Amino acid sequence: MKHTGWRKPTPGLGVAEQLAQAGERVSVSKSKAFVAVKRVGAHIGLKASDMMLLDTLGAFTQAQDWEGGRRPIVWASNAYLMEQTGFSLSALKRHARRLAEAGIIAFQDSSNGKRWGRRDADGVIIEAYGFDLSPMSARVEEFEHLHAELQAERALCQRLKRQITIARRMIRARIDAALSGALKGPWGVFTDMFEDLLGRLPRRHEASETLECLLDWFRKLQERVEASFLKAAAMDEVVDNSSATNEQTSRKTQDMNPMEVISDPHILTTKQLIPVISKSSENENAAAVVPNAPPEERVDQELEDWVAETRKKRGTALDLQTVMQACPEFASWAHNMGGYLKDWGDLYRVAGQLRPMIGISEHAWHVAQDRLGKQVATAALVLVFDKHCAGEVASPGGYLRGMVEKAGAGELHLERSFYGRLSGVAA
């Protein structure tokens, strides 16, 4: 852009001048140029006030100004533009500058900075200085392609949002049905994970990549909830059938003729003693499968048994070097915070410092230590941290609680997870 001595040139204004020169060689109708800009205006950073000024400038142009070899230049005075738009002088200059920096208009400056122009008898501009709208002509094709991409992106986002809504409703329905039916399962953990995902839903427009990631997380959670629900429902049906059989047997006993039982004392004694002993034994066996105690107490007891066994073995399956090599993201953070980690004590200390970064509460951390032991809990936290950094875990707190619950069921195999990551297989 030529420096006239009163307007400071910038890279943006230089690009606008190049676009104006390109636009002069293009023949585009005025309406087509304005439609193209307005469709993508918000996306390229233009505000409503910028568009108002652009419309005001466009009103001064004529159809022949947009033909090839000509430039639609507007030389209206500041006073007139301020009257038409209601802007102050500073606001008028600010919006004009933004339009130029965005490559929508260019400044065709005279030597003294004054705006003026004249037309011939046919209305064709002979000479003019002021606001040059030629860049719009040069960018019509670009804006049309951008608009098509934006439309496709919006359609994809709408489809992803609908699919997320369906997954959300299915998850909510399954969890509510499980809770109302008192089915056994990790419903508290699932609820926490579900609430965490709900908190990640965008409040405003998000790119399709973000929505695709969220949809994947919701679907994975839906699969886990569905599998747990079907398993719990099947177990509950088995228990119901067993109860119905026992009840049917009891009714048959009550329907027997009392006189037949009383007539033989030996039979009476046998009928009284054997069921009592058998019932006690059945209750004990049933308690091991479907106890009457609250689920929390059953889980606590299972965890205590598992912890007692784990604490005897901990430290033998995993070594510090294996843990750090399998979790490079955590290792990087750990070295930055704690330097060289010489033993599990150093790892435990650094893990406690990094814990808040991934949103694991202090309570969840203490529970994990109480039930797994410090070393196993530390290894679990390292694994959760690394998986969260890799985008494999959406809810670190819920994932850690799930690991504790798996430990109670004897299904937690940390060494497999670490060795799997070392071999390049997602754990």
Tab-separated table of C-alpha atoms in Angstrom:
chain	number	residue	atom	x	y	z
A	1	MET	CA	0.000	0.000	0.000
A	2	LYS	CA	1.366	3.414	-0.916
A	3	HIS	CA	2.185	5.567	2.091
A	4	THR	CA	0.494	8.942	1.614
A	5	GLY	CA	2.039	10.427	4.709
A	6	TRP	CA	-1.129	10.552	6.766
A	7	ARG	CA	-2.373	6.934	6.919
A	8	LYS	CA	-0.024	4.367	8.491
A	9	PRO	CA	0.292	1.314	6.224
A	10	THR	CA	-0.199	-2.153	7.716
A	11	PRO	CA	0.038	-5.690	6.260
A	12	GLY	CA	-3.759	-5.922	6.397
A	13	LEU	CA	-4.252	-2.768	4.390
A	14	GLY	CA	-1.642	-3.953	1.895
A	15	VAL	CA	-3.541	-7.216	1.376
A	16	ALA	CA	-6.779	-5.250	0.949
A	17	GLU	CA	-5.182	-3.190	-1.828
A	18	GLN	CA	-4.015	-6.365	-3.602
A	19	LEU	CA	-7.553	-7.766	-3.363
A	20	ALA	CA	-8.912	-4.510	-4.799
A	21	GLN	CA	-6.637	-4.848	-7.814
A	22	ALA	CA	-7.797	-8.437	-8.304
A	23	GLY	CA	-11.439	-7.416	-7.884
A	24	GLU	CA	-11.099	-4.819	-10.612
A	25	ARG	CA	-10.546	-7.628	-13.093
A	26	VAL	CA	-13.690	-9.526	-12.026
A	27	SER	CA	-17.251	-8.797	-13.072
A	28	VAL	CA	-19.622	-9.645	-10.208
A	29	SER	CA	-23.072	-8.284	-9.499
A	30	LYS	CA	-23.447	-6.080	-6.462
A	31	SER	CA	-26.102	-8.305	-4.887
A	32	LYS	CA	-23.996	-11.447	-5.296
A	33	ALA	CA	-20.998	-9.778	-3.668
A	34	PHE	CA	-23.000	-8.568	-0.662
A	35	VAL	CA	-24.795	-11.898	-0.177
A	36	ALA	CA	-21.462	-13.734	-0.190
A	37	VAL	CA	-19.985	-11.426	2.465
A	38	LYS	CA	-23.031	-11.475	4.732
A	39	ARG	CA	-23.201	-15.266	4.769
A	40	VAL	CA	-19.708	-15.545	6.261
A	41	GLY	CA	-19.393	-12.167	7.976
A	42	ALA	CA	-19.684	-13.472	11.532
A	43	HIS	CA	-17.246	-16.308	10.803
A	44	ILE	CA	-14.510	-13.960	9.558
A	45	GLY	CA	-14.914	-11.680	12.568
A	46	LEU	CA	-17.233	-8.938	11.322
A	47	LYS	CA	-19.743	-7.420	13.716
A	48	ALA	CA	-23.252	-6.174	13.062
A	49	SER	CA	-22.039	-2.566	13.153
A	50	ASP	CA	-19.408	-3.355	10.523
A	51	MET	CA	-22.089	-4.790	8.264
A	52	MET	CA	-24.252	-1.697	8.794
A	53	LEU	CA	-21.438	0.539	7.561
A	54	LEU	CA	-20.816	-1.809	4.612
A	55	ASP	CA	-24.509	-1.645	3.627
A	56	THR	CA	-24.392	2.147	3.847
A	57	LEU	CA	-21.341	2.281	1.590
A	58	GLY	CA	-22.924	-0.172	-0.840
A	59	ALA	CA	-25.977	2.050	-1.222
A	60	PHE	CA	-23.771	4.669	-2.915
A	61	THR	CA	-22.612	2.300	-5.654
A	62	GLN	CA	-24.312	1.654	-8.971
A	63	ALA	CA	-24.620	-1.551	-11.010
A	64	GLN	CA	-22.028	-0.498	-13.602
A	65	ASP	CA	-19.464	0.117	-10.857
A	66	TRP	CA	-19.163	-3.674	-10.322
A	67	GLU	CA	-18.363	-4.515	-13.949
A	68	GLY	CA	-14.924	-5.790	-14.932
A	69	GLY	CA	-12.268	-3.092	-15.306
A	70	ARG	CA	-14.032	-0.772	-12.842
A	71	ARG	CA	-13.976	-0.199	-9.126
A	72	PRO	CA	-16.982	0.586	-6.875
A	73	ILE	CA	-15.527	3.499	-4.930
A	74	VAL	CA	-17.579	5.521	-2.417
A	75	TRP	CA	-16.546	9.095	-1.560
A	76	ALA	CA	-19.322	10.001	0.888
A	77	SER	CA	-18.221	12.399	3.632
A	78	ASN	CA	-17.779	11.412	7.275
A	79	ALA	CA	-20.611	13.729	8.265
A	80	TYR	CA	-23.030	12.025	5.892
A	81	LEU	CA	-21.960	8.516	6.944
A	82	MET	CA	-22.270	9.463	10.629
A	83	GLU	CA	-25.777	10.757	9.954
A	84	GLN	CA	-26.810	7.584	8.105
A	85	THR	CA	-25.346	5.119	10.613
A	86	GLY	CA	-25.599	7.002	13.900
A	87	PHE	CA	-21.893	6.358	14.590
A	88	SER	CA	-19.555	8.788	16.211
A	89	LEU	CA	-16.487	9.784	14.225
A	90	SER	CA	-14.232	7.460	16.209
A	91	ALA	CA	-16.705	4.571	15.795
A	92	LEU	CA	-16.964	5.244	12.066
A	93	LYS	CA	-13.182	5.100	11.692
A	94	ARG	CA	-12.972	1.944	13.827
A	95	HIS	CA	-15.537	0.033	11.769
A	96	ALA	CA	-14.019	1.172	8.468
A	97	ARG	CA	-10.602	0.049	9.672
A	98	ARG	CA	-11.959	-3.375	10.689
A	99	LEU	CA	-13.562	-3.858	7.269
A	100	ALA	CA	-10.262	-2.996	5.592
A	101	GLU	CA	-8.167	-5.252	7.851
A	102	ALA	CA	-10.619	-8.093	7.132
A	103	GLY	CA	-10.057	-7.650	3.395
A	104	ILE	CA	-13.597	-6.485	2.601
A	105	ILE	CA	-12.826	-2.912	1.536
A	106	ALA	CA	-9.702	-0.948	0.698
A	107	PHE	CA	-8.776	2.703	1.103
A	108	GLN	CA	-8.230	4.552	-2.178
A	109	ASP	CA	-6.532	7.636	-0.762
A	110	SER	CA	-5.888	10.950	-2.450
A	111	SER	CA	-2.666	12.825	-1.818
A	112	ASN	CA	-4.302	15.041	0.802
A	113	GLY	CA	-6.549	12.380	2.330
A	114	LYS	CA	-9.744	13.954	1.023
A	115	ARG	CA	-12.526	11.791	-0.427
A	116	TRP	CA	-13.977	12.951	-3.720
A	117	GLY	CA	-15.001	11.603	-7.147
A	118	ARG	CA	-16.856	12.310	-10.351
A	119	ARG	CA	-18.849	10.400	-12.990
A	120	ASP	CA	-19.375	10.947	-16.688
A	121	ALA	CA	-22.694	11.445	-18.441
A	122	ASP	CA	-23.355	7.668	-18.392
A	123	GLY	CA	-22.737	7.454	-14.664
A	124	VAL	CA	-19.393	5.708	-14.989
A	125	ILE	CA	-16.785	6.678	-12.379
A	126	ILE	CA	-13.998	8.618	-14.047
A	127	GLU	CA	-11.921	9.366	-10.958
A	128	ALA	CA	-12.604	8.781	-7.309
A	129	TYR	CA	-10.920	8.513	-3.895
A	130	GLY	CA	-12.515	7.009	-0.824
A	131	PHE	CA	-13.736	3.568	0.228
A	132	ASP	CA	-12.993	0.937	-2.434
A	133	LEU	CA	-15.351	-2.083	-2.373
A	134	SER	CA	-13.460	-4.025	-5.067
A	135	PRO	CA	-12.049	-6.632	-2.582
A	136	MET	CA	-15.572	-7.994	-2.233
A	137	SER	CA	-15.629	-8.914	-5.925
A	138	ALA	CA	-12.297	-10.712	-5.649
A	139	ARG	CA	-13.482	-12.843	-2.734
A	140	VAL	CA	-16.959	-13.924	-3.877
A	141	GLU	CA	-15.840	-17.412	-4.907
A	142	GLU	CA	-13.792	-17.806	-1.711
A	143	PHE	CA	-16.752	-16.808	0.453
A	144	GLU	CA	-19.133	-19.123	-1.414
A	145	HIS	CA	-16.839	-22.097	-0.775
A	146	LEU	CA	-16.479	-21.072	2.864
A	147	HIS	CA	-20.251	-20.815	3.203
A	148	ALA	CA	-20.675	-24.329	1.784
A	149	GLU	CA	-18.132	-25.667	4.295
A	150	LEU	CA	-19.872	-23.863	7.151
A	151	GLN	CA	-23.227	-25.297	6.104
A	152	ALA	CA	-21.786	-28.815	6.022
A	153	GLU	CA	-20.173	-28.257	9.427
A	154	ARG	CA	-23.448	-27.002	10.905
A	155	ALA	CA	-25.330	-30.003	9.517
A	156	LEU	CA	-22.733	-32.385	10.951
A	157	CYS	CA	-22.847	-30.652	14.329
A	158	GLN	CA	-26.634	-30.876	14.417
A	159	ARG	CA	-26.480	-34.587	13.622
A	160	LEU	CA	-23.846	-35.189	16.315
A	161	LYS	CA	-25.894	-33.246	18.860
A	162	ARG	CA	-28.944	-35.367	18.115
A	163	GLN	CA	-26.916	-38.551	18.535
A	164	ILE	CA	-25.488	-37.268	21.821
A	165	THR	CA	-29.026	-36.508	23.017
A	166	ILE	CA	-30.129	-40.060	22.203
A	167	ALA	CA	-27.147	-41.546	24.049
A	168	ARG	CA	-27.784	-39.263	27.035
A	169	ARG	CA	-31.413	-40.324	27.286
A	170	MET	CA	-30.542	-44.011	27.019
A	171	ILE	CA	-27.897	-43.736	29.741
A	172	ARG	CA	-30.223	-41.786	32.027
A	173	ALA	CA	-33.071	-44.254	31.473
A	174	ARG	CA	-30.883	-47.287	32.229
A	175	ILE	CA	-29.378	-45.788	35.380
A	176	ASP	CA	-32.786	-44.665	36.666
A	177	ALA	CA	-34.273	-48.093	35.926
A	178	ALA	CA	-31.403	-49.815	37.710
A	179	LEU	CA	-31.692	-47.589	40.774
A	180	SER	CA	-35.477	-47.866	40.963
A	181	GLY	CA	-35.208	-51.653	40.610
A	182	ALA	CA	-32.457	-51.829	43.262
A	183	LEU	CA	-30.218	-53.739	40.843
A	184	LYS	CA	-26.684	-54.486	41.938
A	185	GLY	CA	-24.027	-52.600	40.010
A	186	PRO	CA	-21.624	-49.627	39.983
A	187	TRP	CA	-24.419	-47.130	39.396
A	188	GLY	CA	-22.815	-44.464	41.563
A	189	VAL	CA	-19.660	-44.582	39.470
A	190	PHE	CA	-21.679	-44.461	36.254
A	191	THR	CA	-23.695	-41.517	37.564
A	192	ASP	CA	-20.512	-39.581	38.368
A	193	MET	CA	-19.080	-40.286	34.922
A	194	PHE	CA	-22.378	-39.298	33.311
A	195	GLU	CA	-22.556	-36.020	35.212
A	196	ASP	CA	-18.962	-35.262	34.274
A	197	LEU	CA	-19.747	-35.759	30.587
A	198	LEU	CA	-22.839	-33.583	30.890
A	199	GLY	CA	-20.636	-30.841	32.308
A	200	ARG	CA	-18.452	-31.041	29.209
A	201	LEU	CA	-21.314	-30.384	26.797
A	202	PRO	CA	-20.731	-27.097	24.959
A	203	ARG	CA	-22.880	-24.152	25.902
A	204	ARG	CA	-22.160	-22.503	22.549
A	205	HIS	CA	-21.208	-23.664	19.082
A	206	GLU	CA	-18.332	-26.127	19.087
A	207	ALA	CA	-16.378	-27.706	16.248
A	208	SER	CA	-17.529	-31.094	15.036
A	209	GLU	CA	-14.263	-32.654	16.276
A	210	THR	CA	-15.200	-31.781	19.865
A	211	LEU	CA	-18.719	-33.133	19.453
A	212	GLU	CA	-17.420	-36.348	17.861
A	213	CYS	CA	-15.134	-36.865	20.846
A	214	LEU	CA	-18.004	-36.268	23.269
A	215	LEU	CA	-20.268	-38.630	21.333
A	216	ASP	CA	-17.617	-41.338	21.490
A	217	TRP	CA	-17.365	-40.918	25.277
A	218	PHE	CA	-21.145	-41.031	25.700
A	219	ARG	CA	-21.408	-44.163	23.552
A	220	LYS	CA	-18.660	-45.932	25.460
A	221	LEU	CA	-20.379	-45.093	28.730
A	222	GLN	CA	-23.698	-46.232	27.262
A	223	GLU	CA	-22.175	-49.587	26.327
A	224	ARG	CA	-20.836	-50.078	29.844
A	225	VAL	CA	-24.115	-49.059	31.460
A	226	GLU	CA	-26.092	-51.308	29.111
A	227	ALA	CA	-23.842	-54.307	29.792
A	228	SER	CA	-24.021	-53.787	33.559
A	229	PHE	CA	-27.782	-53.340	33.428
A	230	LEU	CA	-28.372	-56.533	31.442
A	231	LYS	CA	-26.050	-58.491	33.715
A	232	ALA	CA	-27.710	-57.149	36.871
A	233	ALA	CA	-31.195	-57.747	35.448
A	234	ALA	CA	-30.294	-61.360	34.606
A	235	MET	CA	-28.981	-61.952	38.132
A	236	ASP	CA	-32.067	-60.355	39.622
A	237	GLU	CA	-34.285	-62.618	37.506
A	238	VAL	CA	-32.422	-65.679	38.767
A	239	VAL	CA	-32.951	-64.536	42.347
A	240	ASP	CA	-36.648	-63.863	41.696
A	241	ASN	CA	-37.108	-67.320	40.173
A	242	SER	CA	-35.370	-68.896	43.148
A	243	SER	CA	-37.585	-66.970	45.553
A	244	ALA	CA	-40.693	-67.975	43.598
A	245	THR	CA	-39.662	-71.648	43.773
A	246	ASN	CA	-39.108	-71.441	47.522
A	247	GLU	CA	-42.447	-69.714	47.983
A	248	GLN	CA	-44.215	-72.368	45.895
A	249	THR	CA	-42.631	-75.136	47.964
A	250	SER	CA	-43.669	-73.383	51.168
A	251	ARG	CA	-47.266	-73.098	49.970
A	252	LYS	CA	-47.364	-76.800	49.104
A	253	THR	CA	-46.214	-77.599	52.622
A	254	GLN	CA	-48.896	-75.340	54.106
A	255	ASP	CA	-51.562	-76.957	51.903
A	256	MET	CA	-50.871	-80.409	53.324
A	257	ASN	CA	-53.474	-81.909	55.616
A	258	PRO	CA	-52.395	-80.987	59.166
A	259	MET	CA	-54.041	-84.151	60.503
A	260	GLU	CA	-51.689	-86.296	58.419
A	261	VAL	CA	-48.652	-84.599	59.911
A	262	ILE	CA	-49.881	-84.753	63.504
A	263	SER	CA	-50.901	-88.392	63.237
A	264	ASP	CA	-47.227	-89.459	63.060
A	265	PRO	CA	-44.982	-87.844	65.701
A	266	HIS	CA	-41.799	-89.130	64.027
A	267	ILE	CA	-42.680	-87.451	60.767
A	268	LEU	CA	-43.648	-84.295	62.617
A	269	THR	CA	-40.282	-84.098	64.336
A	270	THR	CA	-38.452	-84.700	61.054
A	271	LYS	CA	-40.481	-82.027	59.258
A	272	GLN	CA	-39.646	-79.535	61.970
A	273	LEU	CA	-35.946	-80.133	62.365
A	274	ILE	CA	-34.665	-80.668	58.825
A	275	PRO	CA	-36.177	-77.528	57.286
A	276	VAL	CA	-34.766	-75.367	60.083
A	277	ILE	CA	-31.224	-76.644	59.623
A	278	SER	CA	-31.529	-76.569	55.840
A	279	LYS	CA	-32.994	-73.055	55.809
A	280	SER	CA	-30.153	-71.734	57.933
A	281	SER	CA	-27.625	-73.242	55.581
A	282	GLU	CA	-29.458	-71.909	52.522
A	283	ASN	CA	-29.553	-68.412	53.989
A	284	GLU	CA	-25.825	-68.490	54.596
A	285	ASN	CA	-25.170	-69.657	51.050
A	286	ALA	CA	-27.589	-67.118	49.596
A	287	ALA	CA	-25.964	-64.345	51.599
A	288	ALA	CA	-22.729	-65.022	49.772
A	289	VAL	CA	-24.475	-64.411	46.429
A	290	VAL	CA	-27.315	-62.001	47.164
A	291	PRO	CA	-26.847	-60.783	50.751
A	292	ASN	CA	-29.448	-58.729	52.535
A	293	ALA	CA	-26.904	-56.149	53.640
A	294	PRO	CA	-26.825	-52.795	51.819
A	295	PRO	CA	-24.677	-52.787	48.641
A	296	GLU	CA	-22.203	-50.356	50.189
A	297	GLU	CA	-21.497	-52.684	53.104
A	298	ARG	CA	-21.101	-55.667	50.765
A	299	VAL	CA	-18.672	-53.755	48.571
A	300	ASP	CA	-16.727	-52.549	51.599
A	301	GLN	CA	-16.369	-56.096	52.902
A	302	GLU	CA	-15.274	-57.363	49.491
A	303	LEU	CA	-12.761	-54.556	49.222
A	304	GLU	CA	-11.400	-55.214	52.698
A	305	ASP	CA	-10.858	-58.876	51.806
A	306	TRP	CA	-9.210	-57.926	48.547
A	307	VAL	CA	-7.041	-55.246	50.179
A	308	ALA	CA	-5.819	-57.717	52.783
A	309	GLU	CA	-4.725	-60.052	50.014
A	310	THR	CA	-3.290	-57.282	47.843
A	311	ARG	CA	-1.221	-55.762	50.611
A	312	LYS	CA	0.557	-59.077	51.046
A	313	LYS	CA	1.544	-59.072	47.366
A	314	ARG	CA	1.988	-55.419	46.500
A	315	GLY	CA	5.348	-54.348	45.218
A	316	THR	CA	6.069	-57.704	43.590
A	317	ALA	CA	4.182	-57.311	40.300
A	318	LEU	CA	5.244	-53.786	39.283
A	319	ASP	CA	8.469	-51.826	39.599
A	320	LEU	CA	8.947	-48.083	39.442
A	321	GLN	CA	10.778	-48.168	36.110
A	322	THR	CA	7.967	-50.089	34.417
A	323	VAL	CA	5.342	-47.655	35.691
A	324	MET	CA	7.264	-44.596	34.471
A	325	GLN	CA	8.079	-46.101	31.055
A	326	ALA	CA	4.448	-47.127	30.487
A	327	CYS	CA	3.139	-43.646	31.368
A	328	PRO	CA	5.308	-41.077	29.523
A	329	GLU	CA	2.891	-38.165	30.001
A	330	PHE	CA	2.922	-38.615	33.770
A	331	ALA	CA	6.681	-39.187	33.766
A	332	SER	CA	7.222	-35.876	31.987
A	333	TRP	CA	5.094	-33.972	34.497
A	334	ALA	CA	6.621	-35.847	37.411
A	335	HIS	CA	10.201	-35.053	36.378
A	336	ASN	CA	9.311	-31.392	35.899
A	337	MET	CA	7.853	-31.191	39.393
A	338	GLY	CA	9.991	-33.621	41.383
A	339	GLY	CA	13.157	-34.106	39.370
A	340	TYR	CA	14.611	-37.586	39.652
A	341	LEU	CA	12.271	-40.064	41.352
A	342	LYS	CA	14.345	-42.612	43.223
A	343	ASP	CA	11.627	-44.684	44.876
A	344	TRP	CA	7.872	-45.200	45.370
A	345	GLY	CA	7.862	-42.572	48.107
A	346	ASP	CA	8.901	-39.891	45.624
A	347	LEU	CA	6.320	-41.154	43.134
A	348	TYR	CA	3.592	-41.070	45.797
A	349	ARG	CA	4.495	-37.483	46.710
A	350	VAL	CA	4.465	-36.230	43.107
A	351	ALA	CA	1.261	-38.151	42.301
A	352	GLY	CA	-0.440	-36.366	45.189
A	353	GLN	CA	0.689	-33.010	43.785
A	354	LEU	CA	-0.532	-33.788	40.255
A	355	ARG	CA	-3.855	-35.285	41.389
A	356	PRO	CA	-5.810	-31.958	41.491
A	357	MET	CA	-4.767	-31.198	37.904
A	358	ILE	CA	-7.032	-33.942	36.548
A	359	GLY	CA	-9.934	-33.260	38.909
A	360	ILE	CA	-9.629	-36.208	41.319
A	361	SER	CA	-10.968	-35.153	44.705
A	362	GLU	CA	-8.973	-35.545	47.893
A	363	HIS	CA	-11.697	-37.809	49.265
A	364	ALA	CA	-11.484	-40.173	46.281
A	365	TRP	CA	-7.693	-40.235	46.642
A	366	HIS	CA	-7.892	-41.135	50.348
A	367	VAL	CA	-10.466	-43.854	49.659
A	368	ALA	CA	-8.216	-45.351	46.997
A	369	GLN	CA	-5.250	-45.385	49.399
A	370	ASP	CA	-7.300	-46.904	52.222
A	371	ARG	CA	-8.653	-49.696	50.049
A	372	LEU	CA	-5.722	-50.354	47.722
A	373	GLY	CA	-2.742	-49.366	49.812
A	374	LYS	CA	-0.459	-46.435	49.005
A	375	GLN	CA	1.642	-48.196	46.381
A	376	VAL	CA	-1.213	-49.748	44.403
A	377	ALA	CA	-3.245	-46.514	44.665
A	378	THR	CA	-0.239	-44.515	43.424
A	379	ALA	CA	0.181	-46.816	40.426
A	380	ALA	CA	-3.552	-46.538	39.694
A	381	LEU	CA	-3.422	-42.725	39.848
A	382	VAL	CA	-0.409	-42.649	37.515
A	383	LEU	CA	-2.304	-44.803	35.013
A	384	VAL	CA	-5.439	-42.636	35.233
A	385	PHE	CA	-3.361	-39.453	34.788
A	386	ASP	CA	-1.642	-40.800	31.673
A	387	LYS	CA	-4.887	-42.091	30.148
A	388	HIS	CA	-6.591	-38.744	30.787
A	389	CYS	CA	-3.725	-36.860	29.081
A	390	ALA	CA	-4.016	-39.249	26.134
A	391	GLY	CA	-7.763	-38.579	25.864
A	392	GLU	CA	-8.690	-42.138	26.828
A	393	VAL	CA	-10.409	-41.185	30.104
A	394	ALA	CA	-13.014	-38.428	30.316
A	395	SER	CA	-13.720	-38.612	34.065
A	396	PRO	CA	-10.539	-39.362	36.047
A	397	GLY	CA	-12.362	-39.360	39.384
A	398	GLY	CA	-15.017	-41.766	38.165
A	399	TYR	CA	-12.390	-43.955	36.496
A	400	LEU	CA	-10.383	-44.229	39.744
A	401	ARG	CA	-13.505	-45.162	41.682
A	402	GLY	CA	-14.265	-47.771	39.048
A	403	MET	CA	-10.779	-49.241	39.529
A	404	VAL	CA	-11.368	-49.460	43.282
A	405	GLU	CA	-14.647	-51.230	42.621
A	406	LYS	CA	-12.966	-53.633	40.201
A	407	ALA	CA	-10.387	-54.355	42.861
A	408	GLY	CA	-13.154	-55.347	45.237
A	409	ALA	CA	-14.436	-57.820	42.660
A	410	GLY	CA	-10.955	-59.168	42.018
A	411	GLU	CA	-11.014	-57.845	38.452
A	412	LEU	CA	-8.300	-55.176	38.680
A	413	HIS	CA	-5.065	-56.211	36.960
A	414	LEU	CA	-2.836	-53.160	36.922
A	415	GLU	CA	0.218	-55.054	35.748
A	416	ARG	CA	-1.622	-56.024	32.553
A	417	SER	CA	-2.512	-52.392	31.903
A	418	PHE	CA	1.067	-51.188	32.330
A	419	TYR	CA	2.644	-53.963	30.283
A	420	GLY	CA	-0.046	-53.485	27.640
A	421	ARG	CA	0.868	-49.805	27.324
A	422	LEU	CA	4.546	-50.724	27.071
A	423	SER	CA	3.784	-53.030	24.167
A	424	GLY	CA	1.716	-50.360	22.444
A	425	VAL	CA	-1.683	-51.973	23.200
A	426	ALA	CA	-4.277	-49.680	24.755
A	427	ALA	CA	-5.078	-50.966	28.204
